[in-house]
mmCIF file of C-alpha atoms in Angstrom:
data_model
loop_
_atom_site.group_PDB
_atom_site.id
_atom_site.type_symbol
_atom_site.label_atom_id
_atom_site.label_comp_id
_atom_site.label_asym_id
_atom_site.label_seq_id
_atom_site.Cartn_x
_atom_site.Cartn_y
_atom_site.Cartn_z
ATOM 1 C CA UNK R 1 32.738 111.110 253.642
ATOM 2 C CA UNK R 2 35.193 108.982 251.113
ATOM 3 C CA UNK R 3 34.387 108.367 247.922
ATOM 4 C CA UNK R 4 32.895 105.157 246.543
ATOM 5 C CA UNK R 5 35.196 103.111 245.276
ATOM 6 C CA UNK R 6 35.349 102.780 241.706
ATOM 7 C CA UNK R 7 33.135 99.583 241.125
ATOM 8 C CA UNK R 8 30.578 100.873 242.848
ATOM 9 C CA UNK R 9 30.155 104.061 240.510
ATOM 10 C CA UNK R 10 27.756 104.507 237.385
ATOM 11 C CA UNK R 11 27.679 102.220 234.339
ATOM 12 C CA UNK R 12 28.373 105.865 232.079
ATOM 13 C CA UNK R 13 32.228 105.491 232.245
ATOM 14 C CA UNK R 14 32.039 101.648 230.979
ATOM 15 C CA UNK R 15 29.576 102.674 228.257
ATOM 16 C CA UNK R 16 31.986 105.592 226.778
ATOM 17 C CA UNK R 17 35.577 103.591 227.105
ATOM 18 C CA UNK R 18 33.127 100.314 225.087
ATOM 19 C CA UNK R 19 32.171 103.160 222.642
ATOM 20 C CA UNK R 20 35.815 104.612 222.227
ATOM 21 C CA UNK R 21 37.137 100.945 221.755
ATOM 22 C CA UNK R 22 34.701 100.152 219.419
ATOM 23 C CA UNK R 23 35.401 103.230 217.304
ATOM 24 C CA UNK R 24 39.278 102.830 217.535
ATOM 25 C CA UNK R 25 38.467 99.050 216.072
ATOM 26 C CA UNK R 26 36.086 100.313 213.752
ATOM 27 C CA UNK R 27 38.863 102.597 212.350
ATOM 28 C CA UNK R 28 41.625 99.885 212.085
ATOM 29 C CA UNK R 29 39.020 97.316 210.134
ATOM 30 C CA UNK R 30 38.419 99.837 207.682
ATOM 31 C CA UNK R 31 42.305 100.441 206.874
ATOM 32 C CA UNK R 32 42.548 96.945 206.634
ATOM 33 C CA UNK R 33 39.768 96.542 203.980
ATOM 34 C CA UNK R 34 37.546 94.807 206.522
ATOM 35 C CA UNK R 35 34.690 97.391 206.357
ATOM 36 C CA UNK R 36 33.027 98.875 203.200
ATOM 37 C CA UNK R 37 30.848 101.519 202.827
ATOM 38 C CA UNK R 38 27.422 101.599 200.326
ATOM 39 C CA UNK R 39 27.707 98.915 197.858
ATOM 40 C CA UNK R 40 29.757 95.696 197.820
ATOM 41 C CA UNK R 41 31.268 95.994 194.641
ATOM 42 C CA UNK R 42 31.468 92.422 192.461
ATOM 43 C CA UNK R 43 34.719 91.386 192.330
ATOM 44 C CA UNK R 44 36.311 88.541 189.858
ATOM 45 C CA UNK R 45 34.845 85.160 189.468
ATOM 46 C CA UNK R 46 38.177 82.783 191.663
ATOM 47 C CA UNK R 47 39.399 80.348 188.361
ATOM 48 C CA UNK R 48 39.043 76.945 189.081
ATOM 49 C CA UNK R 49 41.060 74.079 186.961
ATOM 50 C CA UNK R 50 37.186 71.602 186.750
ATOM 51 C CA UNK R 51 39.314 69.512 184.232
ATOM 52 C CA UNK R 52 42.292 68.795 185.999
ATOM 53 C CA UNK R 53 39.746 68.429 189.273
ATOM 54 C CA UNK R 54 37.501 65.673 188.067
ATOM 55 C CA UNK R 55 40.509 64.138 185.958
ATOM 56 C CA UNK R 56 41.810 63.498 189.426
ATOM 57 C CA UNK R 57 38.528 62.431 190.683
ATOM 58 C CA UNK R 58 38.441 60.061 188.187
ATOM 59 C CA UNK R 59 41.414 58.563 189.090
ATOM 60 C CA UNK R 60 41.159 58.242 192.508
ATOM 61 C CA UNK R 61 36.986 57.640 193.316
ATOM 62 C CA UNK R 62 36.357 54.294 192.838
ATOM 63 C CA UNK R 63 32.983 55.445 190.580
ATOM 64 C CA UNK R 64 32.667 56.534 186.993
ATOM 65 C CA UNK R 65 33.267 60.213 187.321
ATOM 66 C CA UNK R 66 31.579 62.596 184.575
ATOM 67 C CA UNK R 67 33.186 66.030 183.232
ATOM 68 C CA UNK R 68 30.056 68.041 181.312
ATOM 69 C CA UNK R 69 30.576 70.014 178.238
ATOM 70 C CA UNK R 70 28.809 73.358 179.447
ATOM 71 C CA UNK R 71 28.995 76.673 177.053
ATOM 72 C CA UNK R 72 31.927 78.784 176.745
ATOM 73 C CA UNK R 73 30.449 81.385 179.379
ATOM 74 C CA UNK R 74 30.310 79.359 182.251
ATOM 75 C CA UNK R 75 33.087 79.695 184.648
ATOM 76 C CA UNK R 76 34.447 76.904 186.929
ATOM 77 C CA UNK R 77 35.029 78.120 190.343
ATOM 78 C CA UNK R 78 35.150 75.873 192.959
ATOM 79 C CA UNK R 79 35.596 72.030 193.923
ATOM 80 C CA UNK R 80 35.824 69.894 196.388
ATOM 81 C CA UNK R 81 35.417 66.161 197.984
ATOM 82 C CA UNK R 82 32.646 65.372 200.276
ATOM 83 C CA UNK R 83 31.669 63.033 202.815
ATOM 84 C CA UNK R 84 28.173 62.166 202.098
ATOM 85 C CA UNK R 85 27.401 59.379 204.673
ATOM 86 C CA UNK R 86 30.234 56.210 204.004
ATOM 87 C CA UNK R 87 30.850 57.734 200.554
ATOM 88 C CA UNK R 88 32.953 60.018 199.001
ATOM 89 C CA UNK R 89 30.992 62.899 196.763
ATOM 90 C CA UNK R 90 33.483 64.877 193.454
ATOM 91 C CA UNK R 91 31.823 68.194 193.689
ATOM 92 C CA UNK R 92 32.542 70.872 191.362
ATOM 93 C CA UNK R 93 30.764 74.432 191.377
ATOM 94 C CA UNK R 94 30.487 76.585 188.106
ATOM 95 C CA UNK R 95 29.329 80.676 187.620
ATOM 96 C CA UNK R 96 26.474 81.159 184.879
ATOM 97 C CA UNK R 97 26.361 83.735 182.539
ATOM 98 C CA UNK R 98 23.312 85.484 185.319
ATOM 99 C CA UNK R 99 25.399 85.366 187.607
ATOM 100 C CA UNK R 100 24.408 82.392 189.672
ATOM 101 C CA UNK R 101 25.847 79.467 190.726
ATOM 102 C CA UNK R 102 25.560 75.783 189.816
ATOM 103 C CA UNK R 103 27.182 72.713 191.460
ATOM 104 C CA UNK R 104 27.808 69.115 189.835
ATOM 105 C CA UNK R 105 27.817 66.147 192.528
ATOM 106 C CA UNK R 106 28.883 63.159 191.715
ATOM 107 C CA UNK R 107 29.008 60.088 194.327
ATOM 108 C CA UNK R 108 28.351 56.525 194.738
ATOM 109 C CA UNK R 109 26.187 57.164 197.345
ATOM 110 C CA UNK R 110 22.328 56.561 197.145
ATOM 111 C CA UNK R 111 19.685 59.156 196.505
ATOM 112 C CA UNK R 112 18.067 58.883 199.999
ATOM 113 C CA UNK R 113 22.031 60.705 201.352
ATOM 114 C CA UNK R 114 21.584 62.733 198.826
ATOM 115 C CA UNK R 115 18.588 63.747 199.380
ATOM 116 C CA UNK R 116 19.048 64.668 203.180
ATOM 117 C CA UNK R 117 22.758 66.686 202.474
ATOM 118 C CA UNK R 118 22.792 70.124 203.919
ATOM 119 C CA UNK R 119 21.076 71.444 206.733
ATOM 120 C CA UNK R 120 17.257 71.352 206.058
ATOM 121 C CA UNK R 121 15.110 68.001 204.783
ATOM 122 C CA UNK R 122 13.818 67.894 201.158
ATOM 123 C CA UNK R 123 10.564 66.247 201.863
ATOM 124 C CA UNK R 124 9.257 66.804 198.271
ATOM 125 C CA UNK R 125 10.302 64.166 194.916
ATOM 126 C CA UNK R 126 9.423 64.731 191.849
ATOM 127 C CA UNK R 127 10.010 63.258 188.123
ATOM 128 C CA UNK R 128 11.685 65.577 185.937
ATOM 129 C CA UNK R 129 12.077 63.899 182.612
ATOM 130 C CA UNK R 130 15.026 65.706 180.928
ATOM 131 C CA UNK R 131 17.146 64.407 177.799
ATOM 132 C CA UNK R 132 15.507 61.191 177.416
ATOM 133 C CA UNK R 133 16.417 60.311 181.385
ATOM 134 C CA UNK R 134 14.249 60.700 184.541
ATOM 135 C CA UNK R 135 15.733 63.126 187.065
ATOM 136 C CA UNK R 136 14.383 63.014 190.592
ATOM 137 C CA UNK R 137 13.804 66.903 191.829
ATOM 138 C CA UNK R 138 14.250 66.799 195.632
ATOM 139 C CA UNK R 139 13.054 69.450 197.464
ATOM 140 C CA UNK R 140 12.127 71.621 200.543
ATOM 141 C CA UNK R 141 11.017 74.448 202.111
ATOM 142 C CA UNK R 142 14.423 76.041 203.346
ATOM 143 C CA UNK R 143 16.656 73.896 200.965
ATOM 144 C CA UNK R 144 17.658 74.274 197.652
ATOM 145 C CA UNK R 145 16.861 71.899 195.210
ATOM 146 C CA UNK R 146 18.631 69.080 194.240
ATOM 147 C CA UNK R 147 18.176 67.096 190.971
ATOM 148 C CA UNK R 148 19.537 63.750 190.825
ATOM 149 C CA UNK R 149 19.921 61.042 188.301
ATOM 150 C CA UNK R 150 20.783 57.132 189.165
ATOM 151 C CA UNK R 151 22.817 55.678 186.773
ATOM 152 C CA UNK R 152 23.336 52.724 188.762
ATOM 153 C CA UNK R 153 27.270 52.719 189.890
ATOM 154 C CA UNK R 154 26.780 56.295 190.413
ATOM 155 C CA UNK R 155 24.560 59.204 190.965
ATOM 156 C CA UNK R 156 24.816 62.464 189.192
ATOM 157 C CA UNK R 157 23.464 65.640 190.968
ATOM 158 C CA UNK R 158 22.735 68.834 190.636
ATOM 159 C CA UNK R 159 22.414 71.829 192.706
ATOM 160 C CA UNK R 160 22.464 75.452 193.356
ATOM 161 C CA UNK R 161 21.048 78.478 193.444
ATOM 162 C CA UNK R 162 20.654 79.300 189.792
ATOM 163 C CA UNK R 163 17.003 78.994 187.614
ATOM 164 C CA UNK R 164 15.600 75.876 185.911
ATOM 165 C CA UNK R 165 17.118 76.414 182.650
ATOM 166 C CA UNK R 166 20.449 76.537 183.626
ATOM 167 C CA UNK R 167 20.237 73.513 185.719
ATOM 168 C CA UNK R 168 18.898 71.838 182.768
ATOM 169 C CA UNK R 169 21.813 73.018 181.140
ATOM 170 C CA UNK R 170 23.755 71.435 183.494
ATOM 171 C CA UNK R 171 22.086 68.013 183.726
ATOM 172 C CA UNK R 172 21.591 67.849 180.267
ATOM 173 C CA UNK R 173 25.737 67.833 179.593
ATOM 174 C CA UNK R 174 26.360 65.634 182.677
ATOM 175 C CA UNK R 175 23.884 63.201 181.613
ATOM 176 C CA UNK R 176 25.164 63.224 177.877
ATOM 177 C CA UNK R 177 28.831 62.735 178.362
ATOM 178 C CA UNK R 178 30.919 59.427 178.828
ATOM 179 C CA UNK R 179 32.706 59.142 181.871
ATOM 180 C CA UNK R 180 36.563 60.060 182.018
ATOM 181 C CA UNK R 181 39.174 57.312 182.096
ATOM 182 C CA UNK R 182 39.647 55.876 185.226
ATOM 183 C CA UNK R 183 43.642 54.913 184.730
#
């Protein structure tokens, strides 16, 4: 009687040449930093230029763009443009001194496209009377929060993951701050 051929045997020798594979990749992702083991450590906050980033916003969005006066221990760390519907969005993200993070959106588009950026709905409004101004607080059950602030040619948002007192913080110096030249 011949043997069977080799498709026709157990699953066991597909198992172990997976698990040896998977070991022998396992191995190379850790040499290459890929893998850590226990604790992530924290690692620098990436410097971000927000001035020279919202100078050129300034320059180039055709809406009043706003750069906030925040305290010394907030770090600038990311920024970007954004399509938010037919408009752009100057977004700029900063580090707190807790160790959270804020964003500063600035666009000509309307609260309603603001209100439905992201992923998940923000059912909820509310007023949130900051500063002598009247913030709208959008929000949802699986999406974070999102204060905004009409100021007619353009809307000033905020948004994040950090607590109420630092957005404050953050609405209060966007709010109080004239926008940057334009030429």
């Amino acid at each position: 009687m011949a043997d069977k051929p080799r498709l026709l045997q157990g699953n066991r020798d597909m198992f172990w040449s997976i698990m040896v594979l998977m070991l022998v990749c396992l191995v190379f992702a850790a040499i290459g930093g890929y893998v850590t083991f226990g604790q992530p450590k924290p690692g620098p906050v990436p410097e971000f230029d927000s001035h020279h980033a919202l100078s050129q916003d300034a320059q180039t969005l055709g809406f009043p763009v706003r750069e906030p006066e925040l305290p010394d221990d907030w770090q600038s760390n990311s920024g970007r443009l954004e399509r938010l519907g037919d408009h752009d969005a100057s977004v700029v993200g900063w580090v707190t001194p807790s160790n959270t993070y804020v964003e500063l959106i600035q666009t000509s588009a309307d609260a309603q496209t603001l209100r439905q950026r992201g992923e998940h709905p923000r059912p909820d409004q509310r007023p949130m009377p900051l500063g002598g101004e009247e913030w709208t607080v959008y929000s949802g059950d699986d999406a974070r929060d999102i204060w905004v602030l009409d100021e007619g040619d353009v809307r000033i948002a905020v948004s994040g993951q950090a607590g109420q007192s630092d957005f404050e913080t953050m609405a209060e110096a966007a709010a109080n701050v004239k926008p940057l030249p334009a030429n």
